[in-house]
PDB file of C-alpha atoms in Angstrom:
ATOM      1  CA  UNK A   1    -113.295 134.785  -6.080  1.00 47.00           C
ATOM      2  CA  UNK A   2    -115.692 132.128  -7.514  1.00 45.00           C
ATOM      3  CA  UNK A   3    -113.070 131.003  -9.673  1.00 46.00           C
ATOM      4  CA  UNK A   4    -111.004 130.258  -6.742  1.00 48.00           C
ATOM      5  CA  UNK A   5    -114.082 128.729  -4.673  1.00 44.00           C
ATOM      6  CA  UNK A   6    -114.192 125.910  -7.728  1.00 45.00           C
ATOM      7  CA  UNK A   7    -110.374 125.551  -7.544  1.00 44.00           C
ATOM      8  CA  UNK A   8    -110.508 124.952  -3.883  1.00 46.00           C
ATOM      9  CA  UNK A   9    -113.574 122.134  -4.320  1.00 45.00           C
ATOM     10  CA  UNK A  10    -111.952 120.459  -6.914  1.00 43.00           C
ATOM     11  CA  UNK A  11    -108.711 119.926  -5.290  1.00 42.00           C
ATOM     12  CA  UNK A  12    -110.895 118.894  -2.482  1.00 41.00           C
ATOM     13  CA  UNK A  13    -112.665 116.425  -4.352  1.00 39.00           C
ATOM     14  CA  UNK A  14    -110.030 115.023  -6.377  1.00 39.00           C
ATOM     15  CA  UNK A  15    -107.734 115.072  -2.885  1.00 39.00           C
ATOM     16  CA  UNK A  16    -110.654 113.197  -1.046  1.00 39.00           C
ATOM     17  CA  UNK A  17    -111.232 110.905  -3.996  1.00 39.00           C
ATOM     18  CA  UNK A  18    -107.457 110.219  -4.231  1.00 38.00           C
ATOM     19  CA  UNK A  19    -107.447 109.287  -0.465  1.00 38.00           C
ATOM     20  CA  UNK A  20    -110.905 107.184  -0.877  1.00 34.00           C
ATOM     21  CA  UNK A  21    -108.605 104.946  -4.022  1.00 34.00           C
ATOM     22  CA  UNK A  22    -105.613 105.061  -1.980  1.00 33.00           C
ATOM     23  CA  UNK A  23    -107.895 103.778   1.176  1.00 34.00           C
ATOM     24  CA  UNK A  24    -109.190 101.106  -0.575  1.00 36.00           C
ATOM     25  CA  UNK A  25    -106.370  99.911  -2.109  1.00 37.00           C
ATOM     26  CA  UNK A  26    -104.481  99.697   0.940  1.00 37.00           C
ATOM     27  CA  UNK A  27    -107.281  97.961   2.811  1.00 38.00           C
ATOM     28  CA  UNK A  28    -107.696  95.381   0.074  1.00 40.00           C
ATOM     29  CA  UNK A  29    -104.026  94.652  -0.249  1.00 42.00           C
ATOM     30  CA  UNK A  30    -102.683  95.602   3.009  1.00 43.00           C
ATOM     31  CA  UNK A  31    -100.733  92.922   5.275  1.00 44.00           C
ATOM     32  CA  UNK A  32    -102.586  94.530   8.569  1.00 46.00           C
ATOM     33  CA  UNK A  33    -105.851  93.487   7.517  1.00 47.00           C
ATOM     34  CA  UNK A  34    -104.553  89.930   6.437  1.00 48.00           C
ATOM     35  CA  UNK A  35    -103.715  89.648   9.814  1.00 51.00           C
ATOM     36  CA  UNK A  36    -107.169  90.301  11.252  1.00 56.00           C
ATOM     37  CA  UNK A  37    -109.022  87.326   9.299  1.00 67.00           C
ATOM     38  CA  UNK A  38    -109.446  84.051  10.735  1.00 75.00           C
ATOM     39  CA  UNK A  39    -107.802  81.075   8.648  1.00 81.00           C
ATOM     40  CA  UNK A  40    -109.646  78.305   9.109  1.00 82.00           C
ATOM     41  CA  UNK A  41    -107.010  75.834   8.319  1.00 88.00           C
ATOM     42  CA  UNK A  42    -104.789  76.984  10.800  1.00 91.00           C
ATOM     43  CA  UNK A  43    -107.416  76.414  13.847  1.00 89.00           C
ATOM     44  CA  UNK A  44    -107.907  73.134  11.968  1.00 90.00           C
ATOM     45  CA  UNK A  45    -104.424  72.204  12.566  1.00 92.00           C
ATOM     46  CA  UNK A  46    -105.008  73.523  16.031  1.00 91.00           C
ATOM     47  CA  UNK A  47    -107.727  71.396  16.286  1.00 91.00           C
ATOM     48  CA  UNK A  48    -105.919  68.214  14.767  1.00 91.00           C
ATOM     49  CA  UNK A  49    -102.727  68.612  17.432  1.00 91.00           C
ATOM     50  CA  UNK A  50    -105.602  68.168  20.372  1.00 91.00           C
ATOM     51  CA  UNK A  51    -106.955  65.204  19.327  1.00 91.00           C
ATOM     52  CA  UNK A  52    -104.636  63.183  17.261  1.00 91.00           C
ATOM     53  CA  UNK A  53    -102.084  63.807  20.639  1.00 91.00           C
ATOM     54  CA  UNK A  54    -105.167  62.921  22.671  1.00 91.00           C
ATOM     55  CA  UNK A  55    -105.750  59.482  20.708  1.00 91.00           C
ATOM     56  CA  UNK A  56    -101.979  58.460  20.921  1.00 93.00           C
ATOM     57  CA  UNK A  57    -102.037  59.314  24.794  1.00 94.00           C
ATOM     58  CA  UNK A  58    -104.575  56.502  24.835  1.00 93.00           C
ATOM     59  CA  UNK A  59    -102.780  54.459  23.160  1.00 94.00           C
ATOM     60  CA  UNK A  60    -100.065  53.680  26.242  1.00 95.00           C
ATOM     61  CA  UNK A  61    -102.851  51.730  28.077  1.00 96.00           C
ATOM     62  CA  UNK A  62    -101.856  48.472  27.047  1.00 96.00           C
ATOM     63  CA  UNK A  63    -105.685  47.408  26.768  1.00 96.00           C
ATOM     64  CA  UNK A  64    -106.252  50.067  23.974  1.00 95.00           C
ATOM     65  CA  UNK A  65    -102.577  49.342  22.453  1.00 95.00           C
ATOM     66  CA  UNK A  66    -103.714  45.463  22.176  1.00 95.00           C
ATOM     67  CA  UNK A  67    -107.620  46.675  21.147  1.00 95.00           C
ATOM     68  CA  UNK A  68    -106.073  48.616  18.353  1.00 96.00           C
ATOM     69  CA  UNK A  69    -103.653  45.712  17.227  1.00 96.00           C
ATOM     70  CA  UNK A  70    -106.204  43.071  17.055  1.00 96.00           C
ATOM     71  CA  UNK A  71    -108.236  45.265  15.137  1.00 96.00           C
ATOM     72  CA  UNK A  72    -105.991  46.049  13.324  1.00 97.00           C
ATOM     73  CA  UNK A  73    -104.651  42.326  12.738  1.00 96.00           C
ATOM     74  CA  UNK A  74    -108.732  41.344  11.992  1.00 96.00           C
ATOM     75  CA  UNK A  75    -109.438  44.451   9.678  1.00 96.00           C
ATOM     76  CA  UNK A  76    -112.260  45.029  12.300  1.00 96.00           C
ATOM     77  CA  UNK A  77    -113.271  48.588  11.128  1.00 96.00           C
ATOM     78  CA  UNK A  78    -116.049  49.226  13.958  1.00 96.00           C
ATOM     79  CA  UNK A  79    -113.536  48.825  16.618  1.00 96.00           C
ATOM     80  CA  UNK A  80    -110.447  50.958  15.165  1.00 96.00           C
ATOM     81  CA  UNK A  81    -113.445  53.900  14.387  1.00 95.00           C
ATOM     82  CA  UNK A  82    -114.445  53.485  18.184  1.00 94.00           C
ATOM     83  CA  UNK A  83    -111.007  54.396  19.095  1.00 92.00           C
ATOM     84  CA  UNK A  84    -110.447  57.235  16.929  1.00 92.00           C
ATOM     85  CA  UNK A  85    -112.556  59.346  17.277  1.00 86.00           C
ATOM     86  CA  UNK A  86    -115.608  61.250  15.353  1.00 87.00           C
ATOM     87  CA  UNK A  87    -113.089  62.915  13.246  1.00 89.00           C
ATOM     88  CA  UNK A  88    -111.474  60.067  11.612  1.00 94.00           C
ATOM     89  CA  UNK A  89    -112.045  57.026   9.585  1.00 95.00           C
ATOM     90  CA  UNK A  90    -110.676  53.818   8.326  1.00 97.00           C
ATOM     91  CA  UNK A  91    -110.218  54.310   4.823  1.00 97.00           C
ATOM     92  CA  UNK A  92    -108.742  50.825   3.996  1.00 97.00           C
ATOM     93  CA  UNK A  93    -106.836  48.042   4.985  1.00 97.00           C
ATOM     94  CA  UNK A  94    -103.727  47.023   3.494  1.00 97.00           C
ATOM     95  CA  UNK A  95    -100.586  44.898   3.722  1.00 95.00           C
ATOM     96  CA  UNK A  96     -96.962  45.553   3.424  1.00 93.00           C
ATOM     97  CA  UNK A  97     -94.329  42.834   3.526  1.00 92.00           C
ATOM     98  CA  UNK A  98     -94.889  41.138   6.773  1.00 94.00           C
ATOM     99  CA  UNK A  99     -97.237  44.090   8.340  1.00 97.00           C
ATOM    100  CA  UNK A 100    -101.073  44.209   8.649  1.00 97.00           C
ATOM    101  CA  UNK A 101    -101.443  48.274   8.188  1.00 97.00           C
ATOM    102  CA  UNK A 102    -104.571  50.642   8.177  1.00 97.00           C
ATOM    103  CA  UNK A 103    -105.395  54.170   6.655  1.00 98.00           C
ATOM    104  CA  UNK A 104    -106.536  56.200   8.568  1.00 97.00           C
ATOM    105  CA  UNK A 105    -108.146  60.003   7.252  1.00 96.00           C
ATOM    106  CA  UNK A 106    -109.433  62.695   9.955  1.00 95.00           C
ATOM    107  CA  UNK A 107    -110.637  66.115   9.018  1.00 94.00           C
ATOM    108  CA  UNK A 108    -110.640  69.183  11.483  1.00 92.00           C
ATOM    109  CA  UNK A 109    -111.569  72.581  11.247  1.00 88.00           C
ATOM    110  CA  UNK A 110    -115.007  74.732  10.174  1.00 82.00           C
ATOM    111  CA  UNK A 111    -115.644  73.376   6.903  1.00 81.00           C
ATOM    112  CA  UNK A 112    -112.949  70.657   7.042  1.00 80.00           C
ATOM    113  CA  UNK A 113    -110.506  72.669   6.009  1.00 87.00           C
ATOM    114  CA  UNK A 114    -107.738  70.252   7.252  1.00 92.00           C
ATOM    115  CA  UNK A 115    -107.005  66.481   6.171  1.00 95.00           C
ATOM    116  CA  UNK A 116    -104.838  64.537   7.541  1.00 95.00           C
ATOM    117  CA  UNK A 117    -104.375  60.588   7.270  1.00 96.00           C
ATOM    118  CA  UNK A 118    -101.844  58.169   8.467  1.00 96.00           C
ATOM    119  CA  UNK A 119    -101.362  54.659   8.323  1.00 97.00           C
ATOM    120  CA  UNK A 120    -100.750  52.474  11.252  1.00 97.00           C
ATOM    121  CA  UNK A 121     -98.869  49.071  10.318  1.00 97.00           C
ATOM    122  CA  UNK A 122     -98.280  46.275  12.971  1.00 96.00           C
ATOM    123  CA  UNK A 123     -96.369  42.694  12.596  1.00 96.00           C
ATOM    124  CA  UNK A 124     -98.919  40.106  11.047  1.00 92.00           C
ATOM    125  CA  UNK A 125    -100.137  37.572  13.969  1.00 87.00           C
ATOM    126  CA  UNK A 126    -102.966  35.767  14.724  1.00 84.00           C
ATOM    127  CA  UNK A 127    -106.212  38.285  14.236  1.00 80.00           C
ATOM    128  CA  UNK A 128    -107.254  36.874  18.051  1.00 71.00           C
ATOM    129  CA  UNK A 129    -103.872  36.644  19.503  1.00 57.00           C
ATOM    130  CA  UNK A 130    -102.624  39.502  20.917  1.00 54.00           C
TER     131      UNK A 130
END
């Protein structure tokens, strides 16, 4: 009977430390639990669709349209960073054929875990006539 007792535990034990491995394994490499973590660069985007729509809702009031070009036109960093927001900045200024153009890079997200830059290019004019 004692020889069955010690049968019975160690199928127990190697049955409960089968399911323990098979637990783990499945919790570590199981899509469900994917699922339940945050990714931060997906609220980034999130973020990045709010405000980059935002500033280019602002942009059809012709007095920011013509602020943007004229800053744009006179490389006038302070006044295209005013516009954009805390989460971008100009990163240079550049020309391209016959267009005065700016780079612009914004980060989003907990720990910046989204970049995103664009560059805005307008006809070359007068920097003060717009």
């Amino acid at each position: 009977m004692s020889v069955k007792m010690k049968v019975k535990n160690v199928k127990k034990t190697v049955r409960s430390s089968n399911v323990r491995v098979s637990n783990q394994v499945r919790s570590s490499s199981s899509s469900s639990s994917c699922c339940h973590r945050r990714d931060g660069a997906v609220e980034g985007i999130q973020e990045a669709g709010a405000d980059l729509s935002d500033l280019f809702c602002q942009l059809k009031n012709p007095e920011a349209a013509a602020k943007l070009v004229r800053a744009i036109r006179c490389r006038n960093r302070k006044v295209i960073e005013d516009l954009i927001g805390n989460n971008c900045n100009v990163v240079c200024f550049f020309h391209q054929g016959r267009f005065a153009c700016v780079r612009i890079a914004c980060v989003f997200g907990d720990c910046c875990s989204v970049r995103i830059s664009f560059d805005i290019c307008v006809s070359m004019g007068n920097c003060s006539n717009v």
